[in-house]
Amino acid sequence: MKTRTVISLLVVTLAFASCESDEPRYADPEAHEKTVKLNEQYGPLMVGTWHYENISDTQRYFERLTFQTDGTLSGMRKWQTRKLVTIDGEQLYTDWENVEPLEGTFSGTWKLSYYSPEGGNGEKRNCLLLNAHYEGANSGHMAYSNIATFDYADETTLRFEGFYFKDKDGWITFLRGEAEPGF
């Protein structure tokens, strides 16, 4: 009986001793490693100011995003729409109207992560996580609460899955630099 007790205590002691380590353990080591590599490759390129503009007959959309090294984000969005209507058999456009409350200045956070937006066993991919609230008159409204598939960033171009607007290929392409709306 003493032998069993000693052996049991020895097994428990070894089990506890083998668990002690200063090394962090990640629930998904592969995702952690890919997230580190994603941030090493693209994090420094993300930092700075980017802009996007899309103008059509019925929509005018402009957005500027500024990414900081500390993971904070600031931006502004201007968005206007109008409709094509028929009056007395003639097609006319209505006046431009602001898309409230989806425009104005905002601030929040950003990060790059190798992640599954669906959770669990969903497909993992490179993602840009954006979380921002409007300021001023539209405060309290979300500007972004989005996990977008991230494609790439370089010295001139930032490309990720579009949320409000998408190019024909489903992506939104921002250009580097300060800019103001063209409308």
mmCIF file of C-alpha atoms in Angstrom:
data_model
loop_
_atom_site.group_PDB
_atom_site.id
_atom_site.type_symbol
_atom_site.label_atom_id
_atom_site.label_comp_id
_atom_site.label_asym_id
_atom_site.label_seq_id
_atom_site.Cartn_x
_atom_site.Cartn_y
_atom_site.Cartn_z
ATOM 1 C CA MET A 1 0.000 0.000 0.000
ATOM 2 C CA LYS A 2 2.854 2.370 0.845
ATOM 3 C CA THR A 3 4.435 1.674 -2.523
ATOM 4 C CA ARG A 4 1.254 2.638 -4.373
ATOM 5 C CA THR A 5 0.947 5.850 -2.386
ATOM 6 C CA VAL A 6 4.587 6.767 -3.047
ATOM 7 C CA ILE A 7 4.217 5.977 -6.764
ATOM 8 C CA SER A 8 0.975 7.999 -6.976
ATOM 9 C CA LEU A 9 2.612 10.988 -5.273
ATOM 10 C CA LEU A 10 5.602 10.692 -7.578
ATOM 11 C CA VAL A 11 3.372 10.653 -10.684
ATOM 12 C CA VAL A 12 1.401 13.692 -9.466
ATOM 13 C CA THR A 13 4.610 15.577 -8.628
ATOM 14 C CA LEU A 14 6.099 14.824 -12.046
ATOM 15 C CA ALA A 15 2.872 15.877 -13.747
ATOM 16 C CA PHE A 16 2.889 19.255 -11.971
ATOM 17 C CA ALA A 17 6.612 19.744 -12.538
ATOM 18 C CA SER A 18 6.312 19.057 -16.264
ATOM 19 C CA CYS A 19 3.557 21.684 -16.580
ATOM 20 C CA GLU A 20 5.702 24.483 -15.216
ATOM 21 C CA SER A 21 7.321 26.525 -17.962
ATOM 22 C CA ASP A 22 8.031 30.147 -18.706
ATOM 23 C CA GLU A 23 7.175 29.595 -22.373
ATOM 24 C CA PRO A 24 3.691 30.795 -23.362
ATOM 25 C CA ARG A 25 1.391 28.136 -24.731
ATOM 26 C CA TYR A 26 -1.037 29.081 -27.464
ATOM 27 C CA ALA A 27 -4.336 27.345 -28.083
ATOM 28 C CA ASP A 28 -3.430 27.318 -31.787
ATOM 29 C CA PRO A 29 0.366 27.564 -32.236
ATOM 30 C CA GLU A 30 0.079 27.562 -36.047
ATOM 31 C CA ALA A 31 -2.344 30.521 -36.020
ATOM 32 C CA HIS A 32 -0.084 32.379 -33.580
ATOM 33 C CA GLU A 33 2.981 31.804 -35.777
ATOM 34 C CA LYS A 34 1.127 32.935 -38.915
ATOM 35 C CA THR A 35 -0.196 36.014 -37.081
ATOM 36 C CA VAL A 36 3.353 36.955 -36.030
ATOM 37 C CA LYS A 37 4.609 36.551 -39.624
ATOM 38 C CA LEU A 38 1.629 38.535 -40.996
ATOM 39 C CA ASN A 39 2.399 41.422 -38.635
ATOM 40 C CA GLU A 40 6.122 41.305 -39.373
ATOM 41 C CA GLN A 41 5.493 41.416 -43.127
ATOM 42 C CA TYR A 42 2.601 43.882 -43.321
ATOM 43 C CA GLY A 43 2.326 45.712 -39.977
ATOM 44 C CA PRO A 44 4.933 48.392 -40.789
ATOM 45 C CA LEU A 45 3.441 48.874 -44.269
ATOM 46 C CA MET A 46 -0.047 49.418 -42.819
ATOM 47 C CA VAL A 47 1.049 52.372 -40.688
ATOM 48 C CA GLY A 48 0.128 55.671 -42.297
ATOM 49 C CA THR A 49 -2.810 57.286 -44.064
ATOM 50 C CA TRP A 50 -4.811 55.670 -46.865
ATOM 51 C CA HIS A 51 -7.787 56.824 -48.940
ATOM 52 C CA TYR A 52 -10.446 55.351 -51.202
ATOM 53 C CA GLU A 53 -12.995 57.050 -53.454
ATOM 54 C CA ASN A 54 -15.818 55.624 -55.550
ATOM 55 C CA ILE A 55 -18.082 57.898 -57.603
ATOM 56 C CA SER A 56 -20.964 56.700 -59.765
ATOM 57 C CA ASP A 57 -24.215 58.215 -61.045
ATOM 58 C CA THR A 58 -26.032 57.355 -57.819
ATOM 59 C CA GLN A 59 -23.291 57.008 -55.161
ATOM 60 C CA ARG A 60 -20.371 59.135 -53.989
ATOM 61 C CA TYR A 61 -18.198 57.510 -51.349
ATOM 62 C CA PHE A 62 -14.903 58.617 -49.821
ATOM 63 C CA GLU A 63 -13.002 57.157 -46.898
ATOM 64 C CA ARG A 64 -9.673 57.989 -45.268
ATOM 65 C CA LEU A 65 -8.018 55.679 -42.737
ATOM 66 C CA THR A 66 -4.947 56.358 -40.604
ATOM 67 C CA PHE A 67 -3.304 53.359 -38.928
ATOM 68 C CA GLN A 68 -0.934 53.999 -35.991
ATOM 69 C CA THR A 69 1.839 51.671 -34.752
ATOM 70 C CA ASP A 70 0.061 51.270 -31.385
ATOM 71 C CA GLY A 71 -2.974 49.643 -33.038
ATOM 72 C CA THR A 72 -5.178 52.747 -32.991
ATOM 73 C CA LEU A 73 -7.143 53.902 -36.000
ATOM 74 C CA SER A 74 -8.684 57.216 -37.016
ATOM 75 C CA GLY A 75 -10.657 57.999 -40.107
ATOM 76 C CA MET A 76 -13.363 59.878 -41.895
ATOM 77 C CA ARG A 77 -16.077 58.865 -44.307
ATOM 78 C CA LYS A 78 -18.213 60.965 -46.639
ATOM 79 C CA TRP A 79 -21.062 59.195 -48.376
ATOM 80 C CA GLN A 80 -23.856 60.557 -50.549
ATOM 81 C CA THR A 81 -26.572 58.928 -52.646
ATOM 82 C CA ARG A 82 -29.253 59.980 -55.078
ATOM 83 C CA LYS A 83 -31.955 58.222 -57.064
ATOM 84 C CA LEU A 84 -32.974 58.172 -60.695
ATOM 85 C CA VAL A 85 -36.688 58.970 -60.865
ATOM 86 C CA THR A 86 -39.179 59.449 -63.691
ATOM 87 C CA ILE A 87 -41.179 62.679 -63.686
ATOM 88 C CA ASP A 88 -43.635 63.311 -66.553
ATOM 89 C CA GLY A 89 -41.907 60.619 -68.589
ATOM 90 C CA GLU A 90 -38.471 62.165 -68.129
ATOM 91 C CA GLN A 91 -35.743 60.499 -66.070
ATOM 92 C CA LEU A 92 -34.103 62.853 -63.592
ATOM 93 C CA TYR A 93 -31.730 62.436 -60.672
ATOM 94 C CA THR A 94 -32.773 63.553 -57.216
ATOM 95 C CA ASP A 95 -30.491 65.825 -55.187
ATOM 96 C CA TRP A 96 -27.527 64.288 -53.403
ATOM 97 C CA GLU A 97 -28.266 63.266 -49.817
ATOM 98 C CA ASN A 98 -25.803 62.377 -47.072
ATOM 99 C CA VAL A 99 -26.009 58.793 -45.824
ATOM 100 C CA GLU A 100 -26.614 59.431 -42.133
ATOM 101 C CA PRO A 101 -25.369 58.270 -39.692
ATOM 102 C CA LEU A 102 -22.735 56.435 -41.774
ATOM 103 C CA GLU A 103 -20.466 59.402 -42.348
ATOM 104 C CA GLY A 104 -18.195 61.621 -40.297
ATOM 105 C CA THR A 105 -14.981 61.154 -38.327
ATOM 106 C CA PHE A 106 -14.290 58.056 -36.270
ATOM 107 C CA SER A 107 -11.615 56.401 -34.158
ATOM 108 C CA GLY A 108 -10.893 52.950 -32.811
ATOM 109 C CA THR A 109 -8.479 50.051 -33.175
ATOM 110 C CA TRP A 110 -7.022 47.782 -35.842
ATOM 111 C CA LYS A 111 -4.992 44.601 -35.950
ATOM 112 C CA LEU A 112 -3.846 41.918 -38.347
ATOM 113 C CA SER A 113 -4.483 38.305 -37.413
ATOM 114 C CA TYR A 114 -4.521 34.847 -38.949
ATOM 115 C CA TYR A 115 -8.007 33.958 -37.839
ATOM 116 C CA SER A 116 -11.296 32.231 -38.564
ATOM 117 C CA PRO A 117 -14.094 34.830 -38.568
ATOM 118 C CA GLU A 118 -16.605 31.969 -38.377
ATOM 119 C CA GLY A 119 -14.882 30.604 -35.258
ATOM 120 C CA GLY A 120 -14.398 26.997 -34.314
ATOM 121 C CA ASN A 121 -13.341 24.895 -37.262
ATOM 122 C CA GLY A 122 -13.982 27.597 -39.868
ATOM 123 C CA GLU A 123 -11.408 28.349 -42.532
ATOM 124 C CA LYS A 124 -8.580 30.493 -41.191
ATOM 125 C CA ARG A 125 -7.204 33.334 -43.268
ATOM 126 C CA ASN A 126 -5.343 36.608 -43.015
ATOM 127 C CA CYS A 127 -7.715 39.162 -41.510
ATOM 128 C CA LEU A 128 -7.821 42.875 -40.787
ATOM 129 C CA LEU A 129 -9.905 43.522 -37.680
ATOM 130 C CA LEU A 130 -11.375 47.036 -37.550
ATOM 131 C CA ASN A 131 -13.351 48.421 -34.629
ATOM 132 C CA ALA A 132 -14.279 52.129 -34.593
ATOM 133 C CA HIS A 133 -17.006 54.501 -33.364
ATOM 134 C CA TYR A 134 -18.087 57.787 -34.883
ATOM 135 C CA GLU A 135 -17.308 61.006 -33.063
ATOM 136 C CA GLY A 136 -19.347 64.198 -32.718
ATOM 137 C CA ALA A 137 -22.962 64.232 -33.897
ATOM 138 C CA ASN A 138 -22.900 60.541 -34.813
ATOM 139 C CA SER A 139 -21.133 59.364 -31.647
ATOM 140 C CA GLY A 140 -22.370 56.042 -30.399
ATOM 141 C CA HIS A 141 -22.733 54.660 -33.923
ATOM 142 C CA MET A 142 -20.258 52.084 -35.185
ATOM 143 C CA ALA A 143 -18.109 53.080 -38.137
ATOM 144 C CA TYR A 144 -16.503 49.649 -38.167
ATOM 145 C CA SER A 145 -17.038 46.382 -36.368
ATOM 146 C CA ASN A 146 -15.571 44.278 -39.093
ATOM 147 C CA ILE A 147 -13.304 41.307 -39.651
ATOM 148 C CA ALA A 148 -12.242 41.677 -43.269
ATOM 149 C CA THR A 149 -10.166 39.241 -45.257
ATOM 150 C CA PHE A 150 -6.799 40.947 -45.730
ATOM 151 C CA ASP A 151 -5.089 40.634 -49.121
ATOM 152 C CA TYR A 152 -1.947 42.775 -48.951
ATOM 153 C CA ALA A 153 -0.308 46.143 -48.367
ATOM 154 C CA ASP A 154 2.711 47.663 -50.058
ATOM 155 C CA GLU A 155 4.194 51.155 -50.345
ATOM 156 C CA THR A 156 1.248 52.463 -52.388
ATOM 157 C CA THR A 157 -1.705 50.072 -52.027
ATOM 158 C CA LEU A 158 -3.777 48.529 -49.225
ATOM 159 C CA ARG A 159 -6.269 45.862 -50.267
ATOM 160 C CA PHE A 160 -8.831 44.023 -48.170
ATOM 161 C CA GLU A 161 -12.349 42.648 -48.510
ATOM 162 C CA GLY A 162 -14.783 45.524 -49.031
ATOM 163 C CA PHE A 163 -17.491 46.201 -46.483
ATOM 164 C CA TYR A 164 -19.669 49.102 -47.656
ATOM 165 C CA PHE A 165 -18.135 49.244 -51.107
ATOM 166 C CA LYS A 166 -16.339 46.661 -53.202
ATOM 167 C CA ASP A 167 -14.493 46.873 -56.459
ATOM 168 C CA LYS A 168 -15.715 44.537 -59.191
ATOM 169 C CA ASP A 169 -13.456 41.782 -57.846
ATOM 170 C CA GLY A 170 -14.947 42.004 -54.312
ATOM 171 C CA TRP A 171 -11.955 43.830 -52.807
ATOM 172 C CA ILE A 172 -11.526 47.456 -51.814
ATOM 173 C CA THR A 173 -8.248 49.096 -52.754
ATOM 174 C CA PHE A 174 -7.006 52.072 -50.760
ATOM 175 C CA LEU A 175 -4.177 54.282 -51.962
ATOM 176 C CA ARG A 176 -1.522 55.678 -49.657
ATOM 177 C CA GLY A 177 -1.627 59.364 -48.785
ATOM 178 C CA GLU A 178 -3.698 62.202 -47.450
ATOM 179 C CA ALA A 179 -6.626 63.155 -49.666
ATOM 180 C CA GLU A 180 -9.929 64.972 -49.490
ATOM 181 C CA PRO A 181 -13.209 63.935 -51.127
ATOM 182 C CA GLY A 182 -13.505 64.887 -54.787
ATOM 183 C CA PHE A 183 -17.130 65.915 -54.237
#
